[in-house]
XYZ file of C-alpha atoms in Angstrom:
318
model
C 74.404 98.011 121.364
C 74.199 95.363 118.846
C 72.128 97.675 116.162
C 74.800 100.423 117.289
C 78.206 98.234 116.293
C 75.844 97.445 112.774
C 74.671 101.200 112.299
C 78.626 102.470 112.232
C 79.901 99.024 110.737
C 81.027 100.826 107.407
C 83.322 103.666 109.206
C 84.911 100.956 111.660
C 85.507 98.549 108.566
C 87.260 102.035 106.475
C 89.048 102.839 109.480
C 90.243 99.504 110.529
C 91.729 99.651 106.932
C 92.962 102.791 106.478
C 94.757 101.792 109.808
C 96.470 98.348 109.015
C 97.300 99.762 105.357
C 99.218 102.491 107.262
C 100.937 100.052 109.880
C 102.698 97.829 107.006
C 104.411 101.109 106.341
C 105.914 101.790 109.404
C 105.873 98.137 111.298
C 108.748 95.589 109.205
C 107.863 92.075 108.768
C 103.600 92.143 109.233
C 103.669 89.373 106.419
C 104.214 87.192 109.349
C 100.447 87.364 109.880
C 99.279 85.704 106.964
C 99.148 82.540 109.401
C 96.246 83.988 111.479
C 94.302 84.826 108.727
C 92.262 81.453 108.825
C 91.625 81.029 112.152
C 90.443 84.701 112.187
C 87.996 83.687 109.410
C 86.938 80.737 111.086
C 85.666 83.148 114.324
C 83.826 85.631 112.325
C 82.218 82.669 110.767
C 81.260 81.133 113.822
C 79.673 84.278 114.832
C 78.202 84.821 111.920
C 76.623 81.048 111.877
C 75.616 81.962 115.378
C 72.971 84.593 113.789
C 71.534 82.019 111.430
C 69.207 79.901 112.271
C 70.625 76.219 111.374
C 67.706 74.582 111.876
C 66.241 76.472 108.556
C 68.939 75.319 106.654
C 67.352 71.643 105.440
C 64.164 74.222 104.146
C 66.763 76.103 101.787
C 67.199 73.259 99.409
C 63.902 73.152 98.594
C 64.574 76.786 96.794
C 65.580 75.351 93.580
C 64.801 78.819 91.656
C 68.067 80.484 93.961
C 70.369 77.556 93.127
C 69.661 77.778 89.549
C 70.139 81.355 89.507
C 73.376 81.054 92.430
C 74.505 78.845 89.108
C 73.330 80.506 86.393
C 75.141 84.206 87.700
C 78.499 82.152 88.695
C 78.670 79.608 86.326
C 78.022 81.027 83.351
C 77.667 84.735 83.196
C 80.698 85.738 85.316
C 83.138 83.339 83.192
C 81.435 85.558 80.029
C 82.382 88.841 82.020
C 85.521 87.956 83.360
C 86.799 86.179 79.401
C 85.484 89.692 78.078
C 87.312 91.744 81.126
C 90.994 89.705 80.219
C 90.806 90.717 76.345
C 90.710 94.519 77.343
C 94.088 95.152 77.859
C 97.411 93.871 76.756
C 98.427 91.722 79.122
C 100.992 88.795 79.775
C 99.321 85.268 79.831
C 100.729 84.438 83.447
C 98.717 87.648 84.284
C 95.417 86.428 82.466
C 95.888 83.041 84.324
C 95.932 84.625 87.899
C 92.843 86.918 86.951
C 90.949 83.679 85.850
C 92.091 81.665 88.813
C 90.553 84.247 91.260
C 87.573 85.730 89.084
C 85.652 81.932 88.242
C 85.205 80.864 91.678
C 82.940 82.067 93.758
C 83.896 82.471 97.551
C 82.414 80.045 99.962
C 83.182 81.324 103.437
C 83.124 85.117 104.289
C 80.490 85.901 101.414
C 78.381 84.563 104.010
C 79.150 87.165 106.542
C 78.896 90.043 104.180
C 75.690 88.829 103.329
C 74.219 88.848 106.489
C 75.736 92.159 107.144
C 74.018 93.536 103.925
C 70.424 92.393 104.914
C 71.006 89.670 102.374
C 69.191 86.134 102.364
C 72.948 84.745 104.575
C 71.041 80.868 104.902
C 70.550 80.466 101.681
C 74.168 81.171 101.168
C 75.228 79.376 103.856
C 73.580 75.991 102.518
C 74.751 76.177 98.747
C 78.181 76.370 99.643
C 78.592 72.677 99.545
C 76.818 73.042 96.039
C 79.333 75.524 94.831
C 82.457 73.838 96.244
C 81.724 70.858 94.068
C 80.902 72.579 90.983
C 83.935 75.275 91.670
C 86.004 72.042 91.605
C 84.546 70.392 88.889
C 84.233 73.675 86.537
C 87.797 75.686 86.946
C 89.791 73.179 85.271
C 87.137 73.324 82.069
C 87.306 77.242 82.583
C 91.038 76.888 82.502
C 90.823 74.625 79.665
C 88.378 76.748 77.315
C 90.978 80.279 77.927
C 93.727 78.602 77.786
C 94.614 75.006 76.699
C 95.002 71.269 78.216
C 98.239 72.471 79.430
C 96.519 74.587 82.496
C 93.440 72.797 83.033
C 96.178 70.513 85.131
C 96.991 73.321 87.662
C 94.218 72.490 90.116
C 94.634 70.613 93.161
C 91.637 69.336 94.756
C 93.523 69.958 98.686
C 92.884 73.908 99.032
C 89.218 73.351 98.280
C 88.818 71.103 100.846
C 90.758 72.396 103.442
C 88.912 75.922 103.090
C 85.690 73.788 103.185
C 86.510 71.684 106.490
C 88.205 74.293 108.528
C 85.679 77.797 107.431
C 82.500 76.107 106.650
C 82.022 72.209 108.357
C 84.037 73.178 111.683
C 82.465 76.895 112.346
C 79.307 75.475 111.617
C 79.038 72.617 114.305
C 80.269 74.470 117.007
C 77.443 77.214 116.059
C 74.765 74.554 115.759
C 76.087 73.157 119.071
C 75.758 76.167 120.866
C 72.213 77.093 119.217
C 70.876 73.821 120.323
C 72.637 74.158 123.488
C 71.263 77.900 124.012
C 67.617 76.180 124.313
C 68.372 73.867 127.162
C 70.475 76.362 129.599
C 70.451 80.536 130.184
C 74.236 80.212 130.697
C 74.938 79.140 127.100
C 71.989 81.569 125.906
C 74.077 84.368 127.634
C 77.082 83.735 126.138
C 75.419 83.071 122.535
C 73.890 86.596 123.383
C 77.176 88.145 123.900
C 78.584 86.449 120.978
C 75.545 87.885 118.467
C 77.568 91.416 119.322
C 80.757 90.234 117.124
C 80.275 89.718 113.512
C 81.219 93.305 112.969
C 84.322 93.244 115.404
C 85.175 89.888 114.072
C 85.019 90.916 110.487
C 86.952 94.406 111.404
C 89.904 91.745 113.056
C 89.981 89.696 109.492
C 90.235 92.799 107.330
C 93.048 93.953 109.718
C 94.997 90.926 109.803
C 94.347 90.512 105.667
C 95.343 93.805 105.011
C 98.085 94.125 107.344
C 99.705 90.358 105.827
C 99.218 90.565 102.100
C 99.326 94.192 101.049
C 103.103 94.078 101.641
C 103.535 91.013 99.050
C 102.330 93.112 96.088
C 105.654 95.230 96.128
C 107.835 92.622 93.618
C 105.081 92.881 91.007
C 103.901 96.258 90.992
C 103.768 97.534 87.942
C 101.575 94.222 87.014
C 99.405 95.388 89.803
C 98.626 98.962 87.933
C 97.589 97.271 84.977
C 95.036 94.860 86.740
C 93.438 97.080 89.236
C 91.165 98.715 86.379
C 89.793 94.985 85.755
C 88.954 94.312 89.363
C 87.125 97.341 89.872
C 84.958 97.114 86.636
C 84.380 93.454 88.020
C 83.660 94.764 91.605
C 80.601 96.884 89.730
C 79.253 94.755 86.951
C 79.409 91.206 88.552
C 76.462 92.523 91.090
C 74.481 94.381 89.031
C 74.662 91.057 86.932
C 73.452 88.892 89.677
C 70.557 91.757 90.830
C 69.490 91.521 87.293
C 69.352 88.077 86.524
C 67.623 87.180 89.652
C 64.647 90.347 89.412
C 64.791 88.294 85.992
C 63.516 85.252 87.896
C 61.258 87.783 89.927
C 62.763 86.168 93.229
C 62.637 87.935 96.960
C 65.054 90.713 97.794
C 66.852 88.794 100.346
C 67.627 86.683 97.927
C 68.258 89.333 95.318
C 70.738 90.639 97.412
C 72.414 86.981 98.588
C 73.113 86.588 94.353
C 74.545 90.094 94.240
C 76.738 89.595 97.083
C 77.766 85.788 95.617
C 78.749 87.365 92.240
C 80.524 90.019 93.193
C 82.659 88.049 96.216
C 85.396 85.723 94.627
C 87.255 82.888 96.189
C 90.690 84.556 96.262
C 91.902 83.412 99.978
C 91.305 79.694 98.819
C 92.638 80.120 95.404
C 95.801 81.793 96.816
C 97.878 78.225 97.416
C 96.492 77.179 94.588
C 97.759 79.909 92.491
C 101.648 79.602 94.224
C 101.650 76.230 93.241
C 101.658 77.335 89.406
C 105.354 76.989 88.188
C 107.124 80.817 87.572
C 104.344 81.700 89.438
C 105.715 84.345 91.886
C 105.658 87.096 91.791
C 103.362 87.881 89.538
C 100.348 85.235 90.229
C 100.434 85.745 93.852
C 100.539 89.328 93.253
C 97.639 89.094 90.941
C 95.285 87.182 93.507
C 96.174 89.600 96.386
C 95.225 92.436 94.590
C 91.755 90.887 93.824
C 91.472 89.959 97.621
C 92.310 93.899 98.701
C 89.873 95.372 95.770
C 87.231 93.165 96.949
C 87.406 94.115 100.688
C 86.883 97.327 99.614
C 84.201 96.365 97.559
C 82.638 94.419 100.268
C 82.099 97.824 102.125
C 80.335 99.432 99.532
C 78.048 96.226 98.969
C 77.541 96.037 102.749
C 75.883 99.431 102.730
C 74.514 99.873 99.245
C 73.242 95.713 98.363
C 71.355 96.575 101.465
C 69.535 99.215 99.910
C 68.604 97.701 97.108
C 64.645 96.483 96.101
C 64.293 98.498 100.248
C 63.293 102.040 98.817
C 66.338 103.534 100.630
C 67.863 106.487 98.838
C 71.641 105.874 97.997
């Protein structure tokens, strides 16, 4: 059943979609959502943790090729893409600001999922996130800085971070490692970790629904903005992969691993960065507005990387 759910996981994700984009049409007030949208994540992380053997996790930092290249992709070449991406068109410097905000940090809880999803190396992931959290931190105000003065480099507050880290990562992950160990000592617990190996998909399906269904009602007020940026997220949604495929074949390492830099580039921290981004003063509509629209491109996106990061360095036809 398991390989079933993963076989038609791109049509359920498309429908589940196409579904909740069609419901905050017809069904007033689905904004009220926005409050499960964490403790949704939190579940399909869980059960993605669940399929990831924790124990393996202590090996991963002895990989220092990946984290140089996880670091090399994010850190350096994506800022050069996204600076490039901002002088394309015309557009307002509150505008630029949001696209920065979202488009320098790299996400650090469902990439994770995705990755496992796309046959990607999901531990190694999973055990840099700490890594990229910290630098994340440390980094956006000198991003914000070097585009755009002193002035913005103050915008970040160190409380969305951490919050995103405690509740996604630390808290998911201990109950998984609980019930792993756990698993080895009693059938009961194995049973119910067996059942729970058949949700990622379902899991993931709920999230995009409840994402979907609370923020693509918020764009409305800023619109037109939206227009303009939704060329820049798409180019972004293609090159920042192909950017992280290339520079790690560069370093000649695995495909899993291949694929876990693909899916790191292209996957952007937009659900963390969201508070972050309201707190900017005259922020809303437009920042908000800006984020959002990364977060809904990206879903998308995820889809496509889901099915065709998979196939890539496997011989698979596209």
């Amino acid at each position: 059943m398991k390989e079933t759910i993963e076989k038609y996981q791109i049509y359920i994700y498309f429908v589940t979609i196409l579904i909740a984009a069609l419901l905050t049409f017809v069904v007033p007030g689905t904004t009220k959502l926005e409050y499960l949208i964490n403790p949704t994540l939190a579940f399909m992380l869980f059960v993605t943790f669940l399929q990831v053997p924790l124990i393996e996790l202590k090996n991963t930092f002895s990989n220092g090729k990946f984290i140089f290249i996880l670091f090399l992709t994010n850190f350096v070449f994506i800022p050069i893409l996204v600076w490039v991406l901002i002088q394309i068109m015309p557009l307002d410097p509150l505008v630029k600001l949001g696209i920065v905000f979202v488009l320098v940090t790299p996400c650090i809880d469902y990439v994770v999922t995705f990755a496992h999803l796309g046959r990607a190396n999901a531990p190694l992931l999973l055990a840099t996130t700490p890594i990229l959290l910290i630098a994340q931190i440390v980094l956006l105000p000198i991003y914000l800085n070097l585009f755009f003065g002193n002035d913005a480099a103050k915008l970040v507050h160190l409380r969305p971070f951490l919050d995103a880290f405690i509740w996604l990562i630390v808290v998911p992950l201990t109950f998984a490692g609980i019930l792993q160990l756990a698993s080895k000592k009693s059938v009961y617990v194995t049973q119910i970790s067996n059942t729970l190996s058949l949700l990622p998909v379902p899991a993931t399906s709920l999230v995009l629904f409840i994402v979907i269904i609370a923020v693509l009602p918020q764009i409305g007020p800023a619109i037109d903005t939206v227009y303009k940026i939704i060329p820049i997220y798409i180019v972004y949604a293609i090159a920042a992969p192909l950017i992280g495929w290339y520079l790690s074949s560069l370093f000649h390492l695995d495909v899993p691993s291949k694929r876990a830099i693909a899916f790191s580039a292209g996957t952007r921290n937009s659900l963390v960065i969201l508070p972050l981004a309201m707190a900017v003063p005259n922020a809303l509509p437009v920042i908000p507005a800006v984020v959002i629209t990364q977060t809904l491109i990206e879903l998308f996106s995820e889809l496509f990387y889901v099915w065709g990061i998979a196939k890539l360095g496997s011989g698979e036809q596209f």
